[in-house]
Coordinates of C-alpha atoms and ligand atoms in Angstrom, one line a residue:
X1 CA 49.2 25.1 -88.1
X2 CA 48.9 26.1 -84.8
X3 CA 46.4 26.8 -82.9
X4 CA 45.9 29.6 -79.5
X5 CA 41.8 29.5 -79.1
X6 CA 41.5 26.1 -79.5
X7 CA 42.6 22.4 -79.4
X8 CA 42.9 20.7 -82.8
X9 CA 43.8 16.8 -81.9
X10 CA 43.7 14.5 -85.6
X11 CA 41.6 11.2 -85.2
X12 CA 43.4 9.7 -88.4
X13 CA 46.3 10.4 -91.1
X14 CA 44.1 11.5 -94.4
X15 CA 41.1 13.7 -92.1
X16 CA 39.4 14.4 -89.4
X17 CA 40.3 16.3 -86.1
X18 CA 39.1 16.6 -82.6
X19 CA 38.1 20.5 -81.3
X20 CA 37.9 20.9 -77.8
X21 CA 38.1 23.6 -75.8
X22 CA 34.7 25.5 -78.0
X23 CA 31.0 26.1 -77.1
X24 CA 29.6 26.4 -81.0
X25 CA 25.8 28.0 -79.2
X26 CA 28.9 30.9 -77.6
X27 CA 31.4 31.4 -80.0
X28 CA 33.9 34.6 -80.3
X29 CA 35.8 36.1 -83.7
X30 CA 39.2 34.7 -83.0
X31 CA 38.2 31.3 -81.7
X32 CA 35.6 31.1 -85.1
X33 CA 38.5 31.7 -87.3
X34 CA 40.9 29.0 -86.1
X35 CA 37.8 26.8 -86.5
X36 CA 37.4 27.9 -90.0
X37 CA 41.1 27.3 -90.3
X38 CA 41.0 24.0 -88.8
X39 CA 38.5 22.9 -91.0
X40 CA 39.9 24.1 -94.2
X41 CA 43.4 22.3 -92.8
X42 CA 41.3 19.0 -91.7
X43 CA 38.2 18.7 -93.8
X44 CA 36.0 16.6 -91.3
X45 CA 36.0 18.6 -87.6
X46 CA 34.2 16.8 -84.7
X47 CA 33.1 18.3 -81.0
X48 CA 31.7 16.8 -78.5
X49 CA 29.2 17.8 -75.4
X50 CA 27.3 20.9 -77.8
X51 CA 24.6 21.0 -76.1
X52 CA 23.6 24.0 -78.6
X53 CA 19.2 25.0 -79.5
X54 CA 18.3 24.2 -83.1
X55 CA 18.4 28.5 -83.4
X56 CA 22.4 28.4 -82.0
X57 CA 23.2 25.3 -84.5
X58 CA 21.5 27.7 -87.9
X59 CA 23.5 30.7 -86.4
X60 CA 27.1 28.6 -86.1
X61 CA 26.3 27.5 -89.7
X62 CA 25.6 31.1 -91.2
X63 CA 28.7 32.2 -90.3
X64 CA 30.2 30.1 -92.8
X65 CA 27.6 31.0 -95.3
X66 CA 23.6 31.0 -96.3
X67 CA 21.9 27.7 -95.1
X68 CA 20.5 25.3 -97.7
X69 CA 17.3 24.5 -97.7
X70 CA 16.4 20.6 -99.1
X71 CA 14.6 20.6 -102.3
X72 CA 13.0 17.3 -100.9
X73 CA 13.9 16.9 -96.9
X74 CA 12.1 19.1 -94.6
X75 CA 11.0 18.1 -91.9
X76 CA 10.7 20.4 -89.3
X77 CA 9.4 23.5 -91.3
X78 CA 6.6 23.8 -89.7
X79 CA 8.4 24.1 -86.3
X80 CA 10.1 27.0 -88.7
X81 CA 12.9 25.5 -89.2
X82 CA 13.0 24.7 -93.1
X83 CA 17.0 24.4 -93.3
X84 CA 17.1 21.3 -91.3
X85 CA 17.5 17.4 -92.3
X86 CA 16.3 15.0 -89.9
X87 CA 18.1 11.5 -90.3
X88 CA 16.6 9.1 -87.8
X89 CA 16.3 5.7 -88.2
X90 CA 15.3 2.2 -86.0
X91 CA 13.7 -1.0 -86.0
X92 CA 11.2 -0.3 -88.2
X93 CA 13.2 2.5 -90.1
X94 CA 16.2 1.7 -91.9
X95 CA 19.2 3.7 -92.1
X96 CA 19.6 6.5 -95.0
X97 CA 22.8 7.4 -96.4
X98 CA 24.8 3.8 -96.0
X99 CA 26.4 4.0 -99.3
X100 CA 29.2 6.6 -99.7
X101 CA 28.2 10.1 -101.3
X102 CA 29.1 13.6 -100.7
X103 CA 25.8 15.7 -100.0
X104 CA 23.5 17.3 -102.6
X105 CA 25.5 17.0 -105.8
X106 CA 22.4 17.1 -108.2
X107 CA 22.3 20.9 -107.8
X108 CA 24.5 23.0 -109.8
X109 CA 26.0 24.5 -106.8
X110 CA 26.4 21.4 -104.3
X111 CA 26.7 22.5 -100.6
X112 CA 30.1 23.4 -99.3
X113 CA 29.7 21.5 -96.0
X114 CA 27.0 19.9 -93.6
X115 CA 26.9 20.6 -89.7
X116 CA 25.4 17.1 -88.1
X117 CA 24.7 16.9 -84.6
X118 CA 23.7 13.8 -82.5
X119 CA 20.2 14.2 -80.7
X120 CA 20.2 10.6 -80.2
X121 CA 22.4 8.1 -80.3
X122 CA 22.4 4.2 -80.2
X123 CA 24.6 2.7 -77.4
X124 CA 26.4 1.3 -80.4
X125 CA 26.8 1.3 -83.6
X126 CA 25.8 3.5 -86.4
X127 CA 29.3 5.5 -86.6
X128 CA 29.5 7.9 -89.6
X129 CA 32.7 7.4 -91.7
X130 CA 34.1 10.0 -93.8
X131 CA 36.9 9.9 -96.8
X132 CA 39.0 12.4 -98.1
X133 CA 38.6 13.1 -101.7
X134 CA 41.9 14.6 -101.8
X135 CA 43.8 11.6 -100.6
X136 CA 41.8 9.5 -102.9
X137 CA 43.0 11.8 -106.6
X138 CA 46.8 12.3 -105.3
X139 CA 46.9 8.4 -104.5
X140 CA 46.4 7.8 -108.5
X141 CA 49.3 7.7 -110.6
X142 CA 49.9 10.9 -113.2
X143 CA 48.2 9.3 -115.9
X144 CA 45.0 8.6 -114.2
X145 CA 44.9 11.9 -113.2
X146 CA 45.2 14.0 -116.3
X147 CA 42.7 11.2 -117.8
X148 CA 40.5 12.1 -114.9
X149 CA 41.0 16.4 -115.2
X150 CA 39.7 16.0 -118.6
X151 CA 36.3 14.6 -117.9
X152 CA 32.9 15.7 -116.7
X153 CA 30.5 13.7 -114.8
X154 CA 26.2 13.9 -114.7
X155 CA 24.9 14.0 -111.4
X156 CA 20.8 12.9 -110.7
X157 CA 18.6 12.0 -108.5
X158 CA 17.2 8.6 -110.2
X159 CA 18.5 6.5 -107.6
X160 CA 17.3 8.6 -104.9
X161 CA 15.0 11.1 -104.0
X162 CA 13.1 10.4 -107.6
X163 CA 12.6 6.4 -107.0
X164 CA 9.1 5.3 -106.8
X165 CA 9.4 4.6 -103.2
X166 CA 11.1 6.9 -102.2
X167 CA 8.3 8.6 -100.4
X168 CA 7.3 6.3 -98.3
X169 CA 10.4 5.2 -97.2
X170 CA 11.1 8.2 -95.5
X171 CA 7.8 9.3 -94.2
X172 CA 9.0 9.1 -90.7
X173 CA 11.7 12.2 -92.0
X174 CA 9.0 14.3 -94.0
X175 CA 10.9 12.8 -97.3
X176 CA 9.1 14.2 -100.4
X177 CA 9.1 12.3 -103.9
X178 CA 10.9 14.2 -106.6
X179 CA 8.3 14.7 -109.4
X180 CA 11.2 15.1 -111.9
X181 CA 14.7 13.8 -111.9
X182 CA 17.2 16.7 -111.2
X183 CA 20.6 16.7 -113.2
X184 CA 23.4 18.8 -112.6
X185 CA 27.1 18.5 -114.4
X186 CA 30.2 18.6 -112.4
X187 CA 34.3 18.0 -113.5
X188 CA 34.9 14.7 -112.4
X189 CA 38.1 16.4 -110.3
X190 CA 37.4 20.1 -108.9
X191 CA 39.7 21.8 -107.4
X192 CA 38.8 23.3 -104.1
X193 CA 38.1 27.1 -103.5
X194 CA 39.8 27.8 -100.8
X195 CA 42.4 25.4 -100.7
X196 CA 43.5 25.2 -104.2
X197 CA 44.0 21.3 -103.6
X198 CA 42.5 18.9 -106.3
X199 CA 39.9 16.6 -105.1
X200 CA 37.9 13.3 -106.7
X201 CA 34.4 14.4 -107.0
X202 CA 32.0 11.4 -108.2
X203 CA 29.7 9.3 -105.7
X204 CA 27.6 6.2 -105.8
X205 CA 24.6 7.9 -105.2
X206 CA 24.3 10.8 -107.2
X207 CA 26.7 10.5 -109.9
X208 CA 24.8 8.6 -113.5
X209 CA 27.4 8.4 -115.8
X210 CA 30.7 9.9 -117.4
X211 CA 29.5 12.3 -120.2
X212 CA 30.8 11.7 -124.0
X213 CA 31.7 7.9 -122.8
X214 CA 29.9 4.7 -123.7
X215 CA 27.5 3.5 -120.8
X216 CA 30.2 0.6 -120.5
X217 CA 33.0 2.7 -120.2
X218 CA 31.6 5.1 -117.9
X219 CA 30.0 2.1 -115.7
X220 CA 33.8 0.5 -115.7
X221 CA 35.5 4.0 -114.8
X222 CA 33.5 5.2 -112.2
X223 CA 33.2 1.4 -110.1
X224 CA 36.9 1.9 -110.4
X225 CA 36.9 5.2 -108.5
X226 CA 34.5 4.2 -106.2
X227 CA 36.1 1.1 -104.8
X228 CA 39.6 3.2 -105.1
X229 CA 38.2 6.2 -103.0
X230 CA 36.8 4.0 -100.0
X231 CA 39.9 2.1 -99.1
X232 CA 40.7 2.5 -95.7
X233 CA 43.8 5.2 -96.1
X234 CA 41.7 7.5 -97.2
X235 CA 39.3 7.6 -94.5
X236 CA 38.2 8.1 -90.5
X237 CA 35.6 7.1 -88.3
X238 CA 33.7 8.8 -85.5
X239 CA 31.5 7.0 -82.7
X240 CA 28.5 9.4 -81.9
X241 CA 27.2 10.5 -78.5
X242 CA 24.4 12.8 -77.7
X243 CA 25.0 16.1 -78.4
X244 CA 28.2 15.3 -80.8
X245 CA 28.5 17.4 -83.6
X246 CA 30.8 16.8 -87.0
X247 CA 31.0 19.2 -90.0
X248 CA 32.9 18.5 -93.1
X249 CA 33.8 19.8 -95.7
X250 CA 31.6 18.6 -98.7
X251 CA 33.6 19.6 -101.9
X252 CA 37.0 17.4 -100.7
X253 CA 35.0 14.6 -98.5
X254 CA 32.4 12.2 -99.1
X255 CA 30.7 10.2 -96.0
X256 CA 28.0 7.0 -95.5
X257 CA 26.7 5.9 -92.0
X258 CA 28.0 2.3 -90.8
X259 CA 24.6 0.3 -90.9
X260 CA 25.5 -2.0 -88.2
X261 CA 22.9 -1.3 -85.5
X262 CA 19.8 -1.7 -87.3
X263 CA 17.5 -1.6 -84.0
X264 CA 18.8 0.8 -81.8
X265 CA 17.4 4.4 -81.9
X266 CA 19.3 6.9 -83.3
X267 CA 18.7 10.5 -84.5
X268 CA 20.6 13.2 -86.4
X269 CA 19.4 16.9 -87.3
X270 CA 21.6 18.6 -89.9
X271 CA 22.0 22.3 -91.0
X272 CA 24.0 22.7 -94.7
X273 CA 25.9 25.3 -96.3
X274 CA 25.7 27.0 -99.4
X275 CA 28.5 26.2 -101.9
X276 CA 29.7 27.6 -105.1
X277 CA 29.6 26.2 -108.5
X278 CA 33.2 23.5 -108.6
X279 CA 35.5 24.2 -111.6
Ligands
FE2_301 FE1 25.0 12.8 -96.4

């Protein structure tokens, strides 16, 4: 694909691409549709020097659809921004997110993508790393997939937002305690809206078990697929600076942060899109 308004430049063979040449606060019709394009075409887009207000990050995500709001992460509503997620962590606060997931998968209609930008970042460390769900299902062999197709997994929040300690682990991010566990059901392979492409679609974090298989069976399938879908084929890397943005695309990606800087501060505000139900 090529591109007139802007300048795509991939970071790595299975995702990920470079946009320069944009100002997301300032953004015209024809320069928004080759970054819709590029990010349908690359899955994980990343821009660098936005130095956008909180009000010109909500409007860049809107144009790609209604903003979620977190049924447990909201930090700044008071400041009247509900939509947002903070992620901040440093000595004291632990990172979030440092196993691989894709984002809200225990609603019935998981996001279609989150918009991250860095307020903050540590002179080192703390990368985010991102996988492409669709290298991962056309790297297994014909039999795997059909097996695969055929399945349906249950997603939750057990491990998560519903742990006893959840809520005071993330104080510091206005982290609220699920009262109940939330359980959605999703097709272990969806295929993608827009792009038609088949993608993997179970994570470590929110996905419980295989429905109709023995707890065995499910356990041994799915620690398959997730040590299959995080080799390093499948996946890029991006080093943060202040006011770096990334947005992927949730329903053919899934992401963790590299927990190597555990001191260093580091903050992250997020606005995410509404998705559709995956088939
Ligand atoms: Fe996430």
């Amino acid at each position: 694909m090529s591109y007139q308004h802007i300048t795509v430049s991939p970071v790595a063979g299975a995702l990920g691409a470079e946009v320069s040449g944009v100002d997301l606060g300032n953004l015209d019709e024809a320069t928004f549709a080759e970054v819709q394009a590029a990010f349908l075409e690359h899955q994980v887009l990343f821009f660098r020097d936005q130095e956008i207000t909180r009000t010109q990050h909500k409007v860049f995500g809107q144009r790609f659809g209604d903003l979620h709001v977190h049924p447990f992460l909201q930090p700044l509503k008071a400041e009247g921004h509900p939509e947002f997620v903070v992620l901040e962590s440093d000595a004291e606060h632990p990172f979030v997110a440092d196993a691989w997931h894709s984002d809200v998968t225990f609603e019935d209609e998981p996001p279609l993508g989150s918009i991250l930008r860095c307020v903050a970042a540590p002179q080192f460390g703390g990368d985010t790393m991102w996988a492409s769900m669709y290298a991962a299902y056309e790297a297994l062999s014909d039999h795997m997939q059909r097996i695969l197709s055929s399945l349906t997994a249950v997603h939750d929040t057990s491990r998560t937002f519903s742990r006893a300690n959840y809520e005071k682990s993330t104080e510091h991010i206005g982290g609220k305690r699920a009262e109940r566990v939330v359980t959605a059901e999703h097709p272990v392979v969806r295929t993608h809206p827009q792009t038609g492409r088949k993608a993997l679609f179970v994570n470590s974090t929110f996905t419980q078990s295989i429905k109709g298989m023995k707890p065995a069976e499910s356990a041994a399938l799915l620690n398959f697929l997730y040590a299959h879908l995080q080799s390093p084929d499948f996946t890029c890397r991006f080093q943060w600076r202040k006011n770096s943005m990334a947005m992927w695309d949730n329903r053919c990606t899934q992401h963790r942060v590299v927990a190597d800087n555990l001191t260093m501060y580091r903050r992250m505000e997020r606005v995410t899109v509404m998705g559709d139900k995956p088939f």
